[in-house]
mmCIF file of C-alpha atoms in Angstrom:
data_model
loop_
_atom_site.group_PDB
_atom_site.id
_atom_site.type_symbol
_atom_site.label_atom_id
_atom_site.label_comp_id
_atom_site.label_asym_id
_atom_site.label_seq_id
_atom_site.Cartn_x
_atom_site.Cartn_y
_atom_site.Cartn_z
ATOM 1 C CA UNK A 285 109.991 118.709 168.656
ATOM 2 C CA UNK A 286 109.953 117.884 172.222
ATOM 3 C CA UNK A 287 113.501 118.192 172.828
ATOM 4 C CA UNK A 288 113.423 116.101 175.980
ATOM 5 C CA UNK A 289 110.674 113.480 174.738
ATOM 6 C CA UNK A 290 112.191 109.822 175.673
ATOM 7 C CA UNK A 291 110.367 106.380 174.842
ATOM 8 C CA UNK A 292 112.062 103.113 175.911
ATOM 9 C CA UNK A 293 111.753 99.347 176.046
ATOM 10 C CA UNK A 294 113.727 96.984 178.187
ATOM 11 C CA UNK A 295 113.567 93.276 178.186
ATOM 12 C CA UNK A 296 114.877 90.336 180.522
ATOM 13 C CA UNK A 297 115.108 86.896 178.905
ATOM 14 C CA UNK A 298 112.634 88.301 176.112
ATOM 15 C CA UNK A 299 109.759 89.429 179.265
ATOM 16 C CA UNK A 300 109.220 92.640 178.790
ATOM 17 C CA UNK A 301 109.104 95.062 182.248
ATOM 18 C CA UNK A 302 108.983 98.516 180.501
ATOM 19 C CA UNK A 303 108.051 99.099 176.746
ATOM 20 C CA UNK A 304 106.394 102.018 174.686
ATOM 21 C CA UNK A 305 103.825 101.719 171.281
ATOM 22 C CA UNK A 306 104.846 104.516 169.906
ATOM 23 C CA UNK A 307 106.329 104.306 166.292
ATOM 24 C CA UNK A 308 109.754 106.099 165.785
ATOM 25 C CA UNK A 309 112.573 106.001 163.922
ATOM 26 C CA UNK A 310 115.441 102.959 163.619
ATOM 27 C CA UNK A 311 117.466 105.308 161.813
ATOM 28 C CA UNK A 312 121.059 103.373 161.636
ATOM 29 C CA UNK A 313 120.141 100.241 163.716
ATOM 30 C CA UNK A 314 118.327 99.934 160.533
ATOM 31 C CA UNK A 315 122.125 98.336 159.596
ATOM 32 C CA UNK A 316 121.392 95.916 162.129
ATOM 33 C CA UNK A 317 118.398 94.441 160.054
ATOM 34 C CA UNK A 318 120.702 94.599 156.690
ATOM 35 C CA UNK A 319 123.573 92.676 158.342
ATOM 36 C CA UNK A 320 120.941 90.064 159.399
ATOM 37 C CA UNK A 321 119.276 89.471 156.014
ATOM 38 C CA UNK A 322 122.363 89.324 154.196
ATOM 39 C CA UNK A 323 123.436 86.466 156.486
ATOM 40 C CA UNK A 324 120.160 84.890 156.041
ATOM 41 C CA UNK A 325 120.748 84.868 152.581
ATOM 42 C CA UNK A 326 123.823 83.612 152.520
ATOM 43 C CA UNK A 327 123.113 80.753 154.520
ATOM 44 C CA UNK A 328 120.669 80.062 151.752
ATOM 45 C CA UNK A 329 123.125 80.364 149.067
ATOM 46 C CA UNK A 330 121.809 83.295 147.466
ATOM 47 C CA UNK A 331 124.569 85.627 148.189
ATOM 48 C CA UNK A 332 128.385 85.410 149.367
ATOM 49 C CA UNK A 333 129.873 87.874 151.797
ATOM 50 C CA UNK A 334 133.491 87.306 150.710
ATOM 51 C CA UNK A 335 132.760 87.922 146.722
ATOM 52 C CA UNK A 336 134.040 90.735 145.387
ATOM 53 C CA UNK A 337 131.200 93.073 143.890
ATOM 54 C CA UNK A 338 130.811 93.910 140.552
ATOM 55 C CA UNK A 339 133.445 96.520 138.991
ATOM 56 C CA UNK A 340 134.604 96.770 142.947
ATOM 57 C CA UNK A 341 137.555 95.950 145.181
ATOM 58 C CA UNK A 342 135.570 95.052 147.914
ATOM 59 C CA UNK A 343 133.211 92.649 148.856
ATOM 60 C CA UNK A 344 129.991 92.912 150.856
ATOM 61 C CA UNK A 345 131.460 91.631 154.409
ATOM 62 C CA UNK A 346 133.380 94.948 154.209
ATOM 63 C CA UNK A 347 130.796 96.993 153.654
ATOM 64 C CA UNK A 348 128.602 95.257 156.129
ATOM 65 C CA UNK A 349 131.636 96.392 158.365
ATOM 66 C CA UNK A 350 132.671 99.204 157.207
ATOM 67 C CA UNK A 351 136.372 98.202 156.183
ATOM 68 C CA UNK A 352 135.539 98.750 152.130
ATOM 69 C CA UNK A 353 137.356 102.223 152.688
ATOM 70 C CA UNK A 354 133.813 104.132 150.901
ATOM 71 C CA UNK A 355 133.448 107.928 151.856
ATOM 72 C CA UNK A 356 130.115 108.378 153.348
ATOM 73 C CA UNK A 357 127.800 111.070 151.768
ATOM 74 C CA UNK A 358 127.197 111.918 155.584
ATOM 75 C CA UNK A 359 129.805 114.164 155.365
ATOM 76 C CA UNK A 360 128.625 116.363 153.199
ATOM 77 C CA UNK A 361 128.007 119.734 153.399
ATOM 78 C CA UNK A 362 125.876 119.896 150.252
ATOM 79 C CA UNK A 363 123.832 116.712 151.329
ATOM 80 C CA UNK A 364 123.090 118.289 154.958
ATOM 81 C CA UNK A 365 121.970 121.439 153.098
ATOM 82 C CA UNK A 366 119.670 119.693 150.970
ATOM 83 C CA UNK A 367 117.794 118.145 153.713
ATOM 84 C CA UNK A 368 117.637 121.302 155.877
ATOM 85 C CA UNK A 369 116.029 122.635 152.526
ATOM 86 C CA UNK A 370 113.575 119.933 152.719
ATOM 87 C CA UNK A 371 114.593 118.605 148.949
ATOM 88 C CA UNK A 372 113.662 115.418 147.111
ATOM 89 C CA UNK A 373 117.007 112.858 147.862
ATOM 90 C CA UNK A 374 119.134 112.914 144.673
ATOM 91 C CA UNK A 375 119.283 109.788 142.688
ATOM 92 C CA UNK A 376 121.210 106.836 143.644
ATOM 93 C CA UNK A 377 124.165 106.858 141.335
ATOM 94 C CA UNK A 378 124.320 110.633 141.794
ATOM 95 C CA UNK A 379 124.708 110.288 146.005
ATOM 96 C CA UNK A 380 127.320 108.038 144.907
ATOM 97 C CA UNK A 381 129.235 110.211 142.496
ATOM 98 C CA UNK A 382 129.121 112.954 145.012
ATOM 99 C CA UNK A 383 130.191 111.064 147.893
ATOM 100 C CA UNK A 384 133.213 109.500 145.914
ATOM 101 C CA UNK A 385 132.286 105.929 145.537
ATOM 102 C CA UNK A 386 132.724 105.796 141.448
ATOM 103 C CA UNK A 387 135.809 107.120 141.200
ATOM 104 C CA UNK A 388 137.864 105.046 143.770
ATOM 105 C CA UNK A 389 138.610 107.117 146.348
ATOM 106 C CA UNK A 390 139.038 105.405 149.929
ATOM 107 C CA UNK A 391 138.912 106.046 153.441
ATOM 108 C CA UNK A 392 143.054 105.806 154.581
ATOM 109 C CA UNK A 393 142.967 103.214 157.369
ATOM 110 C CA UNK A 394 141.187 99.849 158.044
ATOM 111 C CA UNK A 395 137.983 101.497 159.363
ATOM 112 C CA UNK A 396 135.413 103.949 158.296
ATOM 113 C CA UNK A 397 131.871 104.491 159.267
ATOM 114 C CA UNK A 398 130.358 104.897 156.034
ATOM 115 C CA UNK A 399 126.558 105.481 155.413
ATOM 116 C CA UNK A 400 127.095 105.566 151.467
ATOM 117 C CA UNK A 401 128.852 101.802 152.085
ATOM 118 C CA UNK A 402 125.386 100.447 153.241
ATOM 119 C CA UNK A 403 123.431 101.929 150.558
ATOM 120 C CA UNK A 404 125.740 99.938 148.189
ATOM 121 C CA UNK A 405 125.360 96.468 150.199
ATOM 122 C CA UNK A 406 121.317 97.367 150.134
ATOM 123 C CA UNK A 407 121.535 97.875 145.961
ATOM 124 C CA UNK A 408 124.061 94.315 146.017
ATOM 125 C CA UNK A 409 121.365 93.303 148.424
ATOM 126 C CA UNK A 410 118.330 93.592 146.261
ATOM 127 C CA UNK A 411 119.880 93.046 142.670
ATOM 128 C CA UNK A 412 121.194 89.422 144.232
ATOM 129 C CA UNK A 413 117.727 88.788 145.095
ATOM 130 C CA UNK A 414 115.516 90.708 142.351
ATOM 131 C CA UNK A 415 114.074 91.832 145.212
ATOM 132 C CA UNK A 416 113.131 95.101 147.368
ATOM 133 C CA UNK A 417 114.809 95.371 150.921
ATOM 134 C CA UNK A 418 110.791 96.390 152.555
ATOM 135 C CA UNK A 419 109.922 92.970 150.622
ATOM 136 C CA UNK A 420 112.788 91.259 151.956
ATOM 137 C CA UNK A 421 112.740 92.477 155.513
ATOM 138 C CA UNK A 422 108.950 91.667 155.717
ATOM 139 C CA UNK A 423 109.947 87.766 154.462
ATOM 140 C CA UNK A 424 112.512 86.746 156.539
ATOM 141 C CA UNK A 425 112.240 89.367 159.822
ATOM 142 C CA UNK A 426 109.437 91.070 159.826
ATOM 143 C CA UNK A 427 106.269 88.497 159.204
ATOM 144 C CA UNK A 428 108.452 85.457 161.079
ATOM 145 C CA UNK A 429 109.123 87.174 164.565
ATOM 146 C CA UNK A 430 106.202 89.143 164.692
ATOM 147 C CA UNK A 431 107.362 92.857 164.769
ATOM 148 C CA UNK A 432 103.950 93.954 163.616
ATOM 149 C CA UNK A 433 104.833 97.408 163.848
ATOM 150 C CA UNK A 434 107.805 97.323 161.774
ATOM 151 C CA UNK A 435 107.936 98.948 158.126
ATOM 152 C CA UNK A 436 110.676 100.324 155.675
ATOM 153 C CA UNK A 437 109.468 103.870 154.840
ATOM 154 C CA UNK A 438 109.764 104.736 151.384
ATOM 155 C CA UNK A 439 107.998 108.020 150.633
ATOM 156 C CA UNK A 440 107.223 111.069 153.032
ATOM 157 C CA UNK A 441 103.498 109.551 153.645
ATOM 158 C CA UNK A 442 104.930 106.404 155.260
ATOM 159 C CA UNK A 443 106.389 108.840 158.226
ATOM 160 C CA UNK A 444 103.008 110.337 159.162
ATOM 161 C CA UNK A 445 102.571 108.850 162.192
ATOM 162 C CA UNK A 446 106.019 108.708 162.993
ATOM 163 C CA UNK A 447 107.200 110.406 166.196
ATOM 164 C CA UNK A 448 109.666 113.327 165.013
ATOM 165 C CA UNK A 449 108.982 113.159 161.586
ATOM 166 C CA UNK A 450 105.530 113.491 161.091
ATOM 167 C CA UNK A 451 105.297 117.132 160.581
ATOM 168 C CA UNK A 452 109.237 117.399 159.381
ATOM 169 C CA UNK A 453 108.913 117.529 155.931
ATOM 170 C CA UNK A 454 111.849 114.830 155.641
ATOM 171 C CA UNK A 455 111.841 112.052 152.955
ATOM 172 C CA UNK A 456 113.377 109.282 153.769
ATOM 173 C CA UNK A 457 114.777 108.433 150.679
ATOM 174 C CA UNK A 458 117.616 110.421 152.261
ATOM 175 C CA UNK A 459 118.313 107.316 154.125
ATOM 176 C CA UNK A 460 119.885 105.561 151.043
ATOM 177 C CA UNK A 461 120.213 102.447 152.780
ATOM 178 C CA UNK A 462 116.709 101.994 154.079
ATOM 179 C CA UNK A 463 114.736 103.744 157.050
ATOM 180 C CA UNK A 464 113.286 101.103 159.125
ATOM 181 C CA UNK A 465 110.638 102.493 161.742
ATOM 182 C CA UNK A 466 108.549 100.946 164.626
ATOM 183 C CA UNK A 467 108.092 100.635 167.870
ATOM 184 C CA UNK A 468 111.330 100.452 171.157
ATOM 185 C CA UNK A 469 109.037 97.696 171.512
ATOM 186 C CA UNK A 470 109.946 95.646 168.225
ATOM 187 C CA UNK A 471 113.448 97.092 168.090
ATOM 188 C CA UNK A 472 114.718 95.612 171.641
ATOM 189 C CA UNK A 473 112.559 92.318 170.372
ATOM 190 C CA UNK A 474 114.333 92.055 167.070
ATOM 191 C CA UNK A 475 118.023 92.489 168.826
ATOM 192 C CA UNK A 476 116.840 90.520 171.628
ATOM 193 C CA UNK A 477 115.535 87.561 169.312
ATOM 194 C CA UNK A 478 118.976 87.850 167.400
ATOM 195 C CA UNK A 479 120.974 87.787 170.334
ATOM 196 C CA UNK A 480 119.023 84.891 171.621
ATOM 197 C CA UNK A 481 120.081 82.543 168.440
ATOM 198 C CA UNK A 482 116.508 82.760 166.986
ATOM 199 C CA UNK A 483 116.855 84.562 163.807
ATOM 200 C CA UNK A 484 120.042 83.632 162.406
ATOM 201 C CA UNK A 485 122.157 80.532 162.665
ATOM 202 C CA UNK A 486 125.364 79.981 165.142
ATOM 203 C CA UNK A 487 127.691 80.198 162.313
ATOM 204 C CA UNK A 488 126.448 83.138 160.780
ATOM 205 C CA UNK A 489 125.818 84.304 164.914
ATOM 206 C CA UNK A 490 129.694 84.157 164.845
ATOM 207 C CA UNK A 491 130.608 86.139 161.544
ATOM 208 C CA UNK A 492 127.777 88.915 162.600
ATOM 209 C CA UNK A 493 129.767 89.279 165.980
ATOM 210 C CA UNK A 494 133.425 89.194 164.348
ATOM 211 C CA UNK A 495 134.469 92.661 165.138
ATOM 212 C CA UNK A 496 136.991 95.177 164.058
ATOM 213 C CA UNK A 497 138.257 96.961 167.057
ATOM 214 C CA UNK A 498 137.680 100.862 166.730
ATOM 215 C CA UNK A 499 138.743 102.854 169.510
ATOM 216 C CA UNK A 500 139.840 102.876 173.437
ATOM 217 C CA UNK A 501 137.469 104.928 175.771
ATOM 218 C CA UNK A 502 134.575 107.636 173.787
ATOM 219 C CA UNK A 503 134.661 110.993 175.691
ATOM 220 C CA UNK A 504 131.231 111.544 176.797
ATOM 221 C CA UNK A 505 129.473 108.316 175.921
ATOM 222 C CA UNK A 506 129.469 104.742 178.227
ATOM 223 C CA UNK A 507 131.983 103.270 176.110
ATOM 224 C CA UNK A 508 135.034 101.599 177.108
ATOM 225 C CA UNK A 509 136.323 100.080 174.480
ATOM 226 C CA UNK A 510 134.409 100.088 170.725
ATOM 227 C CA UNK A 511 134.156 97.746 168.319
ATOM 228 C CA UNK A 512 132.469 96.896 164.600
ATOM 229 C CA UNK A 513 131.072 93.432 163.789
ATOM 230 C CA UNK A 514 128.647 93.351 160.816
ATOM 231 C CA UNK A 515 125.815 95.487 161.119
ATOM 232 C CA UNK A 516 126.587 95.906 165.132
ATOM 233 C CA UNK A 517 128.482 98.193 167.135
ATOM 234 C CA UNK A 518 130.046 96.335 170.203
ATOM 235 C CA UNK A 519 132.090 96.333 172.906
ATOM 236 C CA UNK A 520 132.778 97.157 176.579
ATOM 237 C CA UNK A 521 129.664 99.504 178.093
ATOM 238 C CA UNK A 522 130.704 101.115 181.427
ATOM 239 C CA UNK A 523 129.069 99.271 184.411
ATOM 240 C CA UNK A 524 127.404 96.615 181.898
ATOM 241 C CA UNK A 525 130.191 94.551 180.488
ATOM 242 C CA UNK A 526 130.201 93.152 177.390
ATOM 243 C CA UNK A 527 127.515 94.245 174.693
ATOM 244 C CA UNK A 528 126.193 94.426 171.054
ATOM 245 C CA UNK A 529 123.594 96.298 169.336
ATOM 246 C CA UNK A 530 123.750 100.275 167.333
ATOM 247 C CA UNK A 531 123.133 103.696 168.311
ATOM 248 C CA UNK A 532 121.795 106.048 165.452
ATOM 249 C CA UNK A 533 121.270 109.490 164.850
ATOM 250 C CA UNK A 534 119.000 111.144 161.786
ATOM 251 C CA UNK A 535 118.988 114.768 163.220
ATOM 252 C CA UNK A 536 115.400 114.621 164.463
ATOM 253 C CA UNK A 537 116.195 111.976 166.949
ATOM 254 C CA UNK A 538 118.565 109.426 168.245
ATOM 255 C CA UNK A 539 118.480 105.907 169.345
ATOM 256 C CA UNK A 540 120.515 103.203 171.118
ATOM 257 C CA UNK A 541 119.702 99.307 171.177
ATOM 258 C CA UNK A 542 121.654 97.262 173.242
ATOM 259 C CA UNK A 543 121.589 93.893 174.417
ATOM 260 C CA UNK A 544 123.821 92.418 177.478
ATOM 261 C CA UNK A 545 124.358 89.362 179.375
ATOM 262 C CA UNK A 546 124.419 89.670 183.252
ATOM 263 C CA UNK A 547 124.231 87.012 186.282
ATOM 264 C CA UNK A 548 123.290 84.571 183.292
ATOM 265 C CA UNK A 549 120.236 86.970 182.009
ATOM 266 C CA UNK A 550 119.948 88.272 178.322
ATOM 267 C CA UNK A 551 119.100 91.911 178.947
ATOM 268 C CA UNK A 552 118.189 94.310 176.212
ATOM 269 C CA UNK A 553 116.888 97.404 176.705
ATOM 270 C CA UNK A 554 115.922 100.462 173.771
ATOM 271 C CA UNK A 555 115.740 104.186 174.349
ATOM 272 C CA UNK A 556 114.721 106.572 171.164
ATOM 273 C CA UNK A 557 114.989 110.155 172.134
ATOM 274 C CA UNK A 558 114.432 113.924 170.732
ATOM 275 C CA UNK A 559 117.865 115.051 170.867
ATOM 276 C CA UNK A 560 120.470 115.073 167.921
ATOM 277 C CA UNK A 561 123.546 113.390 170.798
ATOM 278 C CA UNK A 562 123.601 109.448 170.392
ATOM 279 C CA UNK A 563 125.342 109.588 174.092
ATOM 280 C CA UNK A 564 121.506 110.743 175.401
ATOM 281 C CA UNK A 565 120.062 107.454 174.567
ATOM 282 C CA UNK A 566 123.457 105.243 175.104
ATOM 283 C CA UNK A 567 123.688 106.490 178.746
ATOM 284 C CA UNK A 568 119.300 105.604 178.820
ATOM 285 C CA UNK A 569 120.250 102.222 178.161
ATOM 286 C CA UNK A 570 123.114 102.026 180.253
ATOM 287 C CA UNK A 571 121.514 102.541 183.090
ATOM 288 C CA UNK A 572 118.730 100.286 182.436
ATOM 289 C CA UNK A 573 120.959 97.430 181.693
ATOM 290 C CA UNK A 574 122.973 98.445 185.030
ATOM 291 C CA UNK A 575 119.746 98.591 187.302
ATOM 292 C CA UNK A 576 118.225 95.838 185.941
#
């Protein structure tokens, strides 16, 4: 892996002035896409955010932002063992049973992160629907704005021409809630056609950006203040101002995917990078939304 490999995209008003073709990994702004399709379907009336799940306590608004108090399997020694290994992802029901989620435990506080929490919403997802999330994606995101690039990977073949993955060995069925991967190109497009009112509707605009507040000031990375809507991270980026979007990390790489308005410009900008720090990408895009 080229440790110091960088490919980025940046946007003004949806122009692009700076973009790259090559196909790498969404890994958690993959969330991003989730958050978006469960809105769509609920403004269709196929599912409801505030209805409690099945045989749970929580409904899918919490874990679209991450107040459903879930352990994430993330923090697992036994689950980052089995990847470095290079093994076959354990079952669903068993990633659940290890991380905690069948046998109530919960997070103590408001707010978690929790990866396990999104692989739930993508099995309430597709059960409501009777229908796969790469089906779904490619039906309402996918096929209507164009992102041509854009694919859920499903099996180890799917990441062969994958930047960073390629030659890894990885699966990413490890991803539980769904690997999207493609181009900077078609991930600042997506955020920037979200942000720009074209892929979901102003109500549904609103709950998406209805944020939990997380934390003051993150040593290290441009944030100033953080925040959780569903599916987003937002907040207060040093020098930028306001903004919304997600960072990710899979261990192979990293990515951030932000979106900003400045001087009455819609700015979005991607960087996906071979490092394992999210603040290597965050501080890319900062500075491409501050030169801009």
């Amino acid at each position: 892996m080229e440790v110091g490999e960088q490919y980025s995209a940046f946007a003004v008003d949806g122009e692009f002035r700076q973009s790259s073709g090559e196909i790498v990994p969404w890994w958690s702004f993959t969330k991003t896409l989730i958050a978006s399709l469960c809105l769509r379907l609920q403004e269709a009336g196929a599912l409801d955010l505030n209805e409690p799940l099945p045989n749970a306590d929580y409904s899918l608004r919490q874990l679209l932002n991450h107040s459903a108090g879930v352990p994430s399997y993330t923090g697992l020694l036994d689950y980052h063992e089995a990847v470095a290994r290079r093994d076959d992802p354990w079952p669903y029901q068993e990633v659940l049973r290890r991380s905690g989620a069948t046998n109530g435990s919960r997070h103590e506080g408001p707010w978690c992160y929790s990866n396990t929490g999104y692989a739930i919403a993508r099995d309430a997802l597709e059960r409501a629907t009777h229908t796969s999330l790469a089906e779904l994606a490619s039906n309402y995101l996918f096929q209507p704005l164009g992102l041509s690039s854009v694919r859920i990977a499903q099996k180890p073949e799917d990441l062969r021409n994958c930047r960073w993955l390629s030659d890894a060995g990885y699966h990413p069925g490890w991803v539980y809630h769904g690997l999207a991967i493609g181009t900077p190109d078609d991930a600042a497009r997506f955020l920037d056609w979200l942000t720009a009112g074209n892929s979901i509707s102003l109500s549904s605009w609103s709950e998406l950006t209805t944020a939990i507040t997380v934390g003051g000031p993150v040593p290290g990375r441009p944030w100033r203040t953080a925040a959780y809507g569903l599916g987003v991270m937002c907040g207060e980026m040093e020098g930028v101002g306001s903004v919304i979007g997600h960072s990710g990390n899979g261990g192979f790489s990293v990515c951030a995917i932000y979106s900003a308005m400045r001087d009455g410009r819609r700015l979005t900008a991607a960087c996906f990078s071979g490092h394992d720090d999210e603040a290597i990408p965050e501080w890319a895009v900062q500075r491409l939304l501050t030169l801009s």
